[in-house]
Amino acid sequence: MKRFFYVLAITFLFFPIASVHAEQPKVELATEARSAILIERDTGAILYEKNAHEPLPPASMTKIMTMLLIMEAIDQGKLKLDERVRASEYAASMGGSQIFLEPGEEMTVDDLLKGVAIGSGNDASVALAERIAGSEEAFVHMMNEKARQLGLKHTAFENTTGLPAKNHYSTAYDMAVMAKELLKYDLITKYTGTYEDYLRENTNKKFWLVNTNRLVKFYPGVDGLKTGYTSEAKYCLTATAKKGNMRVIAVVFGAPTPKARNAQITKMLDYAFSHYETKPLYKKDETIAIVPVSKGKKKAVAAVTSEPISVLLKKGEKSEAVKTTWKLNKKVKAPVKKGDVLGTLIVKKDGAVIAKSPLVAKEQVEEANMWELFKRMFSSFSRTS
């Protein structure tokens, strides 16, 4: 039953981005890109796309998946921001963009995450990957497994960095899905939305970080996510911006210059914010229902939203026709892990389903021991006697 609901969750989570297409613009928004996509984050509605399913080298946009697994580890308590991580000789040997880690150097997870998100540090990416999975190879396996779980059919990773590799590819659509998932963790934009910062600040090796995504500074509302460049991939960018209640994600692969890349992202963001608006329905982690748990130390657990839930409207469109319902799994048995799927939130507009999203356990519920179950049964018997 748990496996069924896990699969159900994956299906529901990406139903919106897979199925909801807003009216496509009559003008071409990404003439100089090999592929592109524009989506609204909460609903996943596709506002524009061009060759969105063409497999291409993602360069350092690969680090969106790397950061997703890092944020998951932090959220699950497996990794602490103030924990110090020792750089291996292998991590320190990475070429390309780097923060110049030395073998044996220790740096906090917080600083390494800055190195990945702001400076696109390949060495920082590998150091964190090794800390989480034991080796980069094992972490790459986790990346590919996560891609499979997310239903990404045209993505494969060979490394954590985006350095050129034969079977390392993704698509604009898949990258948007990864970005959508990463943005569930509000903390990430603290890093990706920072334009400049310093590492080793109180040492004689002070290192200045400048965000490779210049739109963070020059486009109001942009707070992520990741650039990419190799001679094969050309200039790539997965960007996100928020204005008012609306957050959008724009992806560009294969632009000829940084200027062309930024211009096309800007054009897509302008289009989204001028034509659409988002009506929020629920925040992430908002309690929707209380679900009974059998044989648990606690008798019930809260079912909460796993992501922000909104409805996308054209500017001036009325929202009265939007309704929400939910379905809960009635047979929940301990142990329950935080994040386990307990049901589904359903959003309807004019009676038609426009989005579905999993409802998940707010906290862990451990299995009760025999003594606890006996006391509970005895107490129940006493009350009915």
Short mmCIF file of C-alpha atoms in Angstrom, two decimals:
data_model
loop_
_atom_site.label_atom_id
_atom_site.label_comp_id
_atom_site.label_asym_id
_atom_site.label_seq_id
_atom_site.Cartn_x
_atom_site.Cartn_y
_atom_site.Cartn_z
CA MET A 1 0.00 0.00 0.00
CA LYS A 2 2.85 2.41 0.88
CA ARG A 3 4.50 1.68 -2.46
CA PHE A 4 1.24 2.40 -4.24
CA PHE A 5 0.87 5.78 -2.61
CA TYR A 6 4.54 6.63 -3.25
CA VAL A 7 4.02 6.03 -6.97
CA LEU A 8 0.75 7.95 -6.75
CA ALA A 9 2.59 10.90 -5.24
CA ILE A 10 5.08 11.09 -8.09
CA THR A 11 2.28 10.95 -10.63
CA PHE A 12 0.25 13.64 -8.93
CA LEU A 13 3.17 15.89 -8.21
CA PHE A 14 3.98 16.31 -11.87
CA PHE A 15 0.50 16.13 -13.30
CA PRO A 16 0.29 19.94 -13.63
CA ILE A 17 3.55 20.51 -15.46
CA ALA A 18 2.90 17.56 -17.75
CA SER A 19 -0.70 18.41 -18.59
CA VAL A 20 -1.50 22.09 -18.15
CA HIS A 21 -0.58 24.31 -21.08
CA ALA A 22 -1.48 27.96 -20.95
CA GLU A 23 -2.18 29.73 -24.22
CA GLN A 24 1.13 29.92 -26.09
CA PRO A 25 2.38 33.39 -27.09
CA LYS A 26 2.16 34.35 -30.76
CA VAL A 27 5.63 35.89 -30.62
CA GLU A 28 8.78 33.76 -30.40
CA LEU A 29 10.40 34.32 -27.01
CA ALA A 30 13.63 32.36 -27.47
CA THR A 31 14.83 32.83 -31.05
CA GLU A 32 18.50 32.45 -30.12
CA ALA A 33 18.14 29.41 -27.89
CA ARG A 34 18.35 25.81 -28.97
CA SER A 35 15.60 24.93 -26.51
CA ALA A 36 13.60 26.75 -23.85
CA ILE A 37 10.63 26.51 -21.50
CA LEU A 38 8.68 28.85 -19.23
CA ILE A 39 6.49 27.54 -16.41
CA GLU A 40 4.60 28.88 -13.42
CA ARG A 41 6.12 27.23 -10.34
CA ASP A 42 3.13 26.42 -8.15
CA THR A 43 0.84 24.98 -10.82
CA GLY A 44 3.53 23.82 -13.23
CA ALA A 45 1.54 25.35 -16.10
CA ILE A 46 3.63 25.66 -19.26
CA LEU A 47 3.47 29.23 -20.56
CA TYR A 48 5.93 28.79 -23.43
CA GLU A 49 8.15 26.06 -24.84
CA LYS A 50 10.58 25.48 -27.69
CA ASN A 51 12.15 22.05 -28.33
CA ALA A 52 11.57 21.46 -24.61
CA HIS A 53 12.17 17.68 -24.79
CA GLU A 54 15.39 17.74 -26.84
CA PRO A 55 18.28 16.11 -24.88
CA LEU A 56 21.21 18.52 -24.63
CA PRO A 57 24.29 18.97 -22.44
CA PRO A 58 23.20 20.99 -19.37
CA ALA A 59 26.67 22.12 -18.26
CA SER A 60 26.59 23.52 -14.71
CA MET A 61 22.79 23.54 -14.61
CA THR A 62 23.50 19.96 -13.51
CA LYS A 63 24.09 21.48 -10.08
CA ILE A 64 20.33 22.04 -9.72
CA MET A 65 20.01 18.31 -9.11
CA THR A 66 23.13 18.37 -6.93
CA MET A 67 21.62 21.16 -4.82
CA LEU A 68 18.27 19.34 -4.66
CA LEU A 69 19.89 16.31 -3.02
CA ILE A 70 21.88 18.58 -0.70
CA MET A 71 18.70 20.39 0.39
CA GLU A 72 16.93 17.06 0.93
CA ALA A 73 19.77 15.91 3.18
CA ILE A 74 19.57 19.15 5.17
CA ASP A 75 15.78 18.91 5.44
CA GLN A 76 16.02 15.31 6.66
CA GLY A 77 18.61 16.22 9.31
CA LYS A 78 21.33 14.16 7.64
CA LEU A 79 23.42 17.27 7.02
CA LYS A 80 23.85 20.39 9.15
CA LEU A 81 24.72 23.84 7.82
CA ASP A 82 27.34 24.38 10.52
CA GLU A 83 28.94 20.96 9.99
CA ARG A 84 32.52 21.09 8.73
CA VAL A 85 33.34 18.99 5.67
CA ARG A 86 36.90 17.97 4.79
CA ALA A 87 37.81 18.24 1.11
CA SER A 88 39.31 15.11 -0.40
CA GLU A 89 42.21 15.22 -2.83
CA TYR A 90 39.78 14.22 -5.57
CA ALA A 91 37.33 17.04 -4.77
CA ALA A 92 40.17 19.56 -4.69
CA SER A 93 41.37 18.38 -8.12
CA MET A 94 38.24 19.47 -9.99
CA GLY A 95 38.85 21.83 -12.88
CA GLY A 96 36.59 24.50 -14.34
CA SER A 97 34.71 26.81 -11.98
CA GLN A 98 36.00 26.31 -8.45
CA ILE A 99 36.49 27.85 -5.02
CA PHE A 100 40.04 26.46 -4.90
CA LEU A 101 39.64 23.96 -2.08
CA GLU A 102 42.90 22.44 -0.92
CA PRO A 103 43.15 18.73 -0.03
CA GLY A 104 42.26 18.35 3.64
CA GLU A 105 40.75 21.84 3.90
CA GLU A 106 37.65 22.01 6.07
CA MET A 107 34.71 24.24 5.26
CA THR A 108 31.18 24.42 6.63
CA VAL A 109 28.26 23.07 4.63
CA ASP A 110 26.93 26.65 4.61
CA ASP A 111 30.07 27.95 2.90
CA LEU A 112 30.31 25.02 0.50
CA LEU A 113 26.70 25.58 -0.51
CA LYS A 114 27.56 29.22 -1.21
CA GLY A 115 30.41 27.94 -3.34
CA VAL A 116 28.04 25.76 -5.37
CA ALA A 117 25.08 28.14 -5.69
CA ILE A 118 26.89 31.46 -6.13
CA GLY A 119 30.28 30.53 -7.57
CA SER A 120 29.33 27.27 -9.36
CA GLY A 121 32.26 25.57 -7.66
CA ASN A 122 32.90 22.09 -9.03
CA ASP A 123 35.17 21.29 -6.09
CA ALA A 124 32.49 22.36 -3.59
CA SER A 125 29.91 20.21 -5.40
CA VAL A 126 32.09 17.11 -5.20
CA ALA A 127 33.02 17.73 -1.56
CA LEU A 128 29.35 17.85 -0.55
CA ALA A 129 28.52 14.86 -2.75
CA GLU A 130 31.23 12.81 -1.05
CA ARG A 131 29.99 13.85 2.38
CA ILE A 132 26.40 12.78 1.58
CA ALA A 133 27.00 9.59 -0.41
CA GLY A 134 30.60 8.60 0.35
CA SER A 135 31.80 9.12 -3.21
CA GLU A 136 30.87 11.15 -6.26
CA GLU A 137 29.99 7.93 -8.07
CA ALA A 138 27.49 6.96 -5.36
CA PHE A 139 26.04 10.48 -5.37
CA VAL A 140 25.60 10.37 -9.16
CA HIS A 141 23.63 7.15 -8.67
CA MET A 142 21.39 9.08 -6.26
CA MET A 143 21.00 11.85 -8.87
CA ASN A 144 19.88 9.41 -11.54
CA GLU A 145 17.56 7.64 -9.12
CA LYS A 146 15.99 10.98 -8.18
CA ALA A 147 15.55 11.81 -11.87
CA ARG A 148 13.75 8.49 -12.30
CA GLN A 149 11.51 9.20 -9.30
CA LEU A 150 10.62 12.59 -10.76
CA GLY A 151 9.59 10.96 -14.02
CA LEU A 152 12.36 12.59 -16.07
CA LYS A 153 12.63 10.55 -19.25
CA HIS A 154 15.42 12.45 -21.01
CA THR A 155 17.96 13.08 -18.26
CA ALA A 156 21.11 11.17 -17.34
CA PHE A 157 24.02 12.27 -15.17
CA GLU A 158 27.65 11.18 -15.19
CA ASN A 159 28.92 13.67 -12.60
CA THR A 160 27.76 16.25 -10.03
CA THR A 161 29.24 19.26 -11.81
CA GLY A 162 28.18 19.36 -15.45
CA LEU A 163 31.71 18.94 -16.79
CA PRO A 164 31.49 17.41 -20.30
CA ALA A 165 30.74 13.67 -20.37
CA LYS A 166 29.40 11.41 -23.13
CA ASN A 167 26.15 10.26 -21.51
CA HIS A 168 25.41 13.41 -19.51
CA TYR A 169 22.32 15.22 -20.78
CA SER A 170 18.96 16.75 -19.92
CA THR A 171 16.17 18.84 -21.46
CA ALA A 172 14.57 22.21 -20.82
CA TYR A 173 11.43 20.46 -19.58
CA ASP A 174 13.31 18.14 -17.24
CA MET A 175 15.40 21.00 -15.90
CA ALA A 176 12.22 22.95 -15.13
CA VAL A 177 10.88 19.95 -13.17
CA MET A 178 14.12 19.75 -11.17
CA ALA A 179 13.98 23.48 -10.48
CA LYS A 180 10.33 23.20 -9.41
CA GLU A 181 11.30 20.49 -6.95
CA LEU A 182 14.34 22.39 -5.64
CA LEU A 183 12.24 25.50 -4.99
CA LYS A 184 10.18 23.56 -2.46
CA TYR A 185 13.07 24.34 -0.12
CA ASP A 186 12.71 28.03 0.65
CA LEU A 187 16.25 28.16 2.03
CA ILE A 188 17.82 27.58 -1.38
CA THR A 189 17.08 31.08 -2.70
CA LYS A 190 19.05 32.53 0.22
CA TYR A 191 22.05 31.14 -1.65
CA THR A 192 21.06 31.31 -5.31
CA GLY A 193 19.64 34.82 -4.85
CA THR A 194 22.85 36.27 -3.38
CA TYR A 195 24.85 38.31 -5.89
CA GLU A 196 28.15 38.43 -4.02
CA ASP A 197 29.67 37.03 -0.83
CA TYR A 198 32.98 35.89 0.63
CA LEU A 199 34.56 32.62 1.69
CA ARG A 200 37.46 32.30 4.17
CA GLU A 201 36.56 35.86 5.16
CA ASN A 202 38.65 36.03 8.32
CA THR A 203 41.78 34.53 6.79
CA ASN A 204 44.57 35.68 4.50
CA LYS A 205 42.90 33.60 1.73
CA LYS A 206 39.70 35.64 1.53
CA PHE A 207 37.81 34.59 -1.62
CA TRP A 208 35.24 36.78 -3.39
CA LEU A 209 32.19 35.05 -4.83
CA VAL A 210 30.18 36.72 -7.59
CA ASN A 211 27.00 35.08 -8.83
CA THR A 212 27.35 33.71 -12.35
CA ASN A 213 23.65 34.60 -12.82
CA ARG A 214 23.82 38.35 -13.42
CA LEU A 215 20.02 38.62 -13.56
CA VAL A 216 20.04 38.26 -9.76
CA LYS A 217 21.33 41.83 -9.70
CA PHE A 218 19.74 43.30 -12.81
CA TYR A 219 16.19 41.83 -13.00
CA PRO A 220 13.87 42.61 -10.05
CA GLY A 221 12.60 39.43 -8.43
CA VAL A 222 15.20 37.02 -9.81
CA ASP A 223 16.67 34.90 -7.00
CA GLY A 224 18.12 31.87 -8.79
CA LEU A 225 18.83 29.35 -9.96
CA LYS A 226 21.84 28.23 -12.03
CA THR A 227 23.86 29.14 -15.10
CA GLY A 228 25.86 26.78 -17.28
CA TYR A 229 28.50 26.99 -19.97
CA THR A 230 30.77 24.64 -21.87
CA SER A 231 31.96 24.92 -25.46
CA GLU A 232 29.57 22.08 -26.33
CA ALA A 233 26.52 23.29 -24.34
CA LYS A 234 27.02 27.01 -25.08
CA TYR A 235 25.31 29.41 -22.66
CA CYS A 236 22.51 27.98 -20.52
CA LEU A 237 20.43 29.28 -17.64
CA THR A 238 17.63 28.06 -15.42
CA ALA A 239 16.24 31.22 -13.81
CA THR A 240 13.45 31.83 -11.35
CA ALA A 241 11.76 35.08 -10.38
CA LYS A 242 8.96 36.05 -8.04
CA LYS A 243 6.66 39.06 -8.22
CA GLY A 244 3.76 39.32 -5.83
CA ASN A 245 2.27 35.84 -5.40
CA MET A 246 3.63 34.49 -8.65
CA ARG A 247 6.89 32.60 -9.16
CA VAL A 248 8.00 31.44 -12.59
CA ILE A 249 10.85 29.31 -13.92
CA ALA A 250 12.51 30.01 -17.27
CA VAL A 251 15.06 27.68 -18.88
CA VAL A 252 17.32 28.33 -21.87
CA PHE A 253 19.73 25.85 -23.47
CA GLY A 254 22.34 26.65 -26.10
CA ALA A 255 22.34 30.45 -26.39
CA PRO A 256 25.32 31.82 -28.38
CA THR A 257 26.39 34.48 -25.85
CA PRO A 258 25.71 35.46 -22.22
CA LYS A 259 23.93 38.57 -23.48
CA ALA A 260 21.60 36.53 -25.72
CA ARG A 261 20.92 34.07 -22.89
CA ASN A 262 19.95 36.81 -20.45
CA ALA A 263 17.90 38.68 -23.06
CA GLN A 264 15.76 35.62 -23.82
CA ILE A 265 15.23 34.79 -20.15
CA THR A 266 14.24 38.43 -19.57
CA LYS A 267 11.76 38.30 -22.44
CA MET A 268 10.14 35.14 -21.04
CA LEU A 269 9.91 36.57 -17.52
CA ASP A 270 8.40 39.81 -18.85
CA TYR A 271 5.81 37.81 -20.78
CA ALA A 272 4.81 35.74 -17.75
CA PHE A 273 4.41 38.66 -15.36
CA SER A 274 2.55 40.86 -17.84
CA HIS A 275 -0.02 38.22 -18.89
CA TYR A 276 -0.65 36.04 -15.82
CA GLU A 277 -1.16 36.15 -12.10
CA THR A 278 -1.24 33.51 -9.37
CA LYS A 279 -3.91 33.09 -6.72
CA PRO A 280 -2.41 31.28 -3.69
CA LEU A 281 -4.57 28.57 -2.13
CA TYR A 282 -2.27 26.94 0.44
CA LYS A 283 1.27 27.45 1.70
CA LYS A 284 3.79 24.60 1.94
CA ASP A 285 3.43 22.57 5.17
CA GLU A 286 -0.13 23.81 5.78
CA THR A 287 -2.27 21.29 7.68
CA ILE A 288 -5.19 20.01 5.62
CA ALA A 289 -6.45 17.10 7.73
CA ILE A 290 -5.65 14.84 10.68
CA VAL A 291 -5.15 11.19 9.75
CA PRO A 292 -5.56 8.33 12.28
CA VAL A 293 -2.49 6.09 12.69
CA SER A 294 -2.92 2.50 13.88
CA LYS A 295 -0.37 0.92 16.23
CA GLY A 296 1.60 4.15 16.56
CA LYS A 297 3.00 5.93 19.61
CA LYS A 298 0.75 8.77 18.49
CA LYS A 299 -2.82 8.06 17.47
CA ALA A 300 -2.85 10.51 14.55
CA VAL A 301 -0.63 12.63 12.31
CA ALA A 302 -1.26 15.86 10.41
CA ALA A 303 -1.46 15.63 6.61
CA VAL A 304 0.18 18.77 5.23
CA THR A 305 0.79 20.25 1.81
CA SER A 306 4.10 19.19 0.25
CA GLU A 307 4.44 22.39 -1.79
CA PRO A 308 2.70 25.74 -2.29
CA ILE A 309 -0.67 25.26 -3.98
CA SER A 310 -1.97 27.98 -6.30
CA VAL A 311 -4.09 28.51 -9.38
CA LEU A 312 -2.86 30.36 -12.45
CA LEU A 313 -5.13 33.00 -13.94
CA LYS A 314 -4.91 35.36 -16.87
CA LYS A 315 -4.75 38.96 -15.79
CA GLY A 316 -8.28 40.07 -14.91
CA GLU A 317 -9.73 36.52 -14.85
CA LYS A 318 -12.10 35.68 -11.96
CA SER A 319 -11.19 32.92 -9.50
CA GLU A 320 -14.63 32.03 -8.07
CA ALA A 321 -14.78 28.82 -10.12
CA VAL A 322 -11.75 27.33 -8.33
CA LYS A 323 -12.48 24.68 -5.67
CA THR A 324 -10.28 22.27 -3.69
CA THR A 325 -10.97 18.81 -2.28
CA TRP A 326 -8.78 16.03 -0.92
CA LYS A 327 -8.66 12.28 -0.60
CA LEU A 328 -6.92 10.59 2.34
CA ASN A 329 -5.53 7.11 2.81
CA LYS A 330 -7.78 5.62 5.52
CA LYS A 331 -5.41 2.80 6.47
CA VAL A 332 -2.24 4.40 7.84
CA LYS A 333 -0.15 2.10 10.00
CA ALA A 334 2.94 2.97 12.06
CA PRO A 335 5.77 3.54 11.54
CA VAL A 336 5.15 6.72 9.56
CA LYS A 337 8.09 8.80 8.33
CA LYS A 338 7.99 12.56 7.95
CA GLY A 339 7.05 13.19 4.31
CA ASP A 340 5.23 9.89 3.74
CA VAL A 341 2.28 10.35 1.40
CA LEU A 342 -1.07 10.30 3.22
CA GLY A 343 -3.39 11.47 0.46
CA THR A 344 -3.95 13.89 -2.39
CA LEU A 345 -5.07 17.50 -2.66
CA ILE A 346 -7.19 18.10 -5.77
CA VAL A 347 -7.73 21.51 -7.38
CA LYS A 348 -10.70 21.97 -9.72
CA LYS A 349 -11.73 24.85 -11.95
CA ASP A 350 -15.25 24.87 -13.37
CA GLY A 351 -15.53 21.26 -12.18
CA ALA A 352 -12.46 20.06 -14.12
CA VAL A 353 -9.32 18.85 -12.33
CA ILE A 354 -6.45 21.24 -13.05
CA ALA A 355 -3.90 20.09 -10.45
CA LYS A 356 -3.16 17.35 -7.96
CA SER A 357 -0.53 17.35 -5.23
CA PRO A 358 0.43 14.86 -2.51
CA LEU A 359 -0.44 15.48 1.13
CA VAL A 360 2.36 14.24 3.38
CA ALA A 361 2.99 13.43 7.04
CA LYS A 362 4.04 16.47 9.06
CA GLU A 363 6.13 14.40 11.46
CA GLN A 364 7.37 10.93 12.23
CA VAL A 365 5.18 8.50 14.17
CA GLU A 366 7.04 5.55 15.63
CA GLU A 367 5.51 2.13 16.12
CA ALA A 368 4.13 1.55 19.62
CA ASN A 369 5.54 -1.34 21.63
CA MET A 370 3.41 -4.13 23.04
CA TRP A 371 3.16 -2.52 26.50
CA GLU A 372 1.91 0.76 25.02
CA LEU A 373 -0.66 -1.05 22.90
CA PHE A 374 -1.80 -3.06 25.93
CA LYS A 375 -2.25 0.10 28.03
CA ARG A 376 -4.20 1.73 25.23
CA MET A 377 -6.46 -1.30 24.83
CA PHE A 378 -6.99 -1.54 28.60
CA SER A 379 -7.83 2.19 28.80
CA SER A 380 -10.33 1.82 25.96
CA PHE A 381 -11.89 -1.23 27.65
CA SER A 382 -12.19 0.66 30.97
CA ARG A 383 -14.03 3.55 29.35
CA THR A 384 -16.57 1.25 27.72
CA SER A 385 -17.18 -0.87 30.85
#
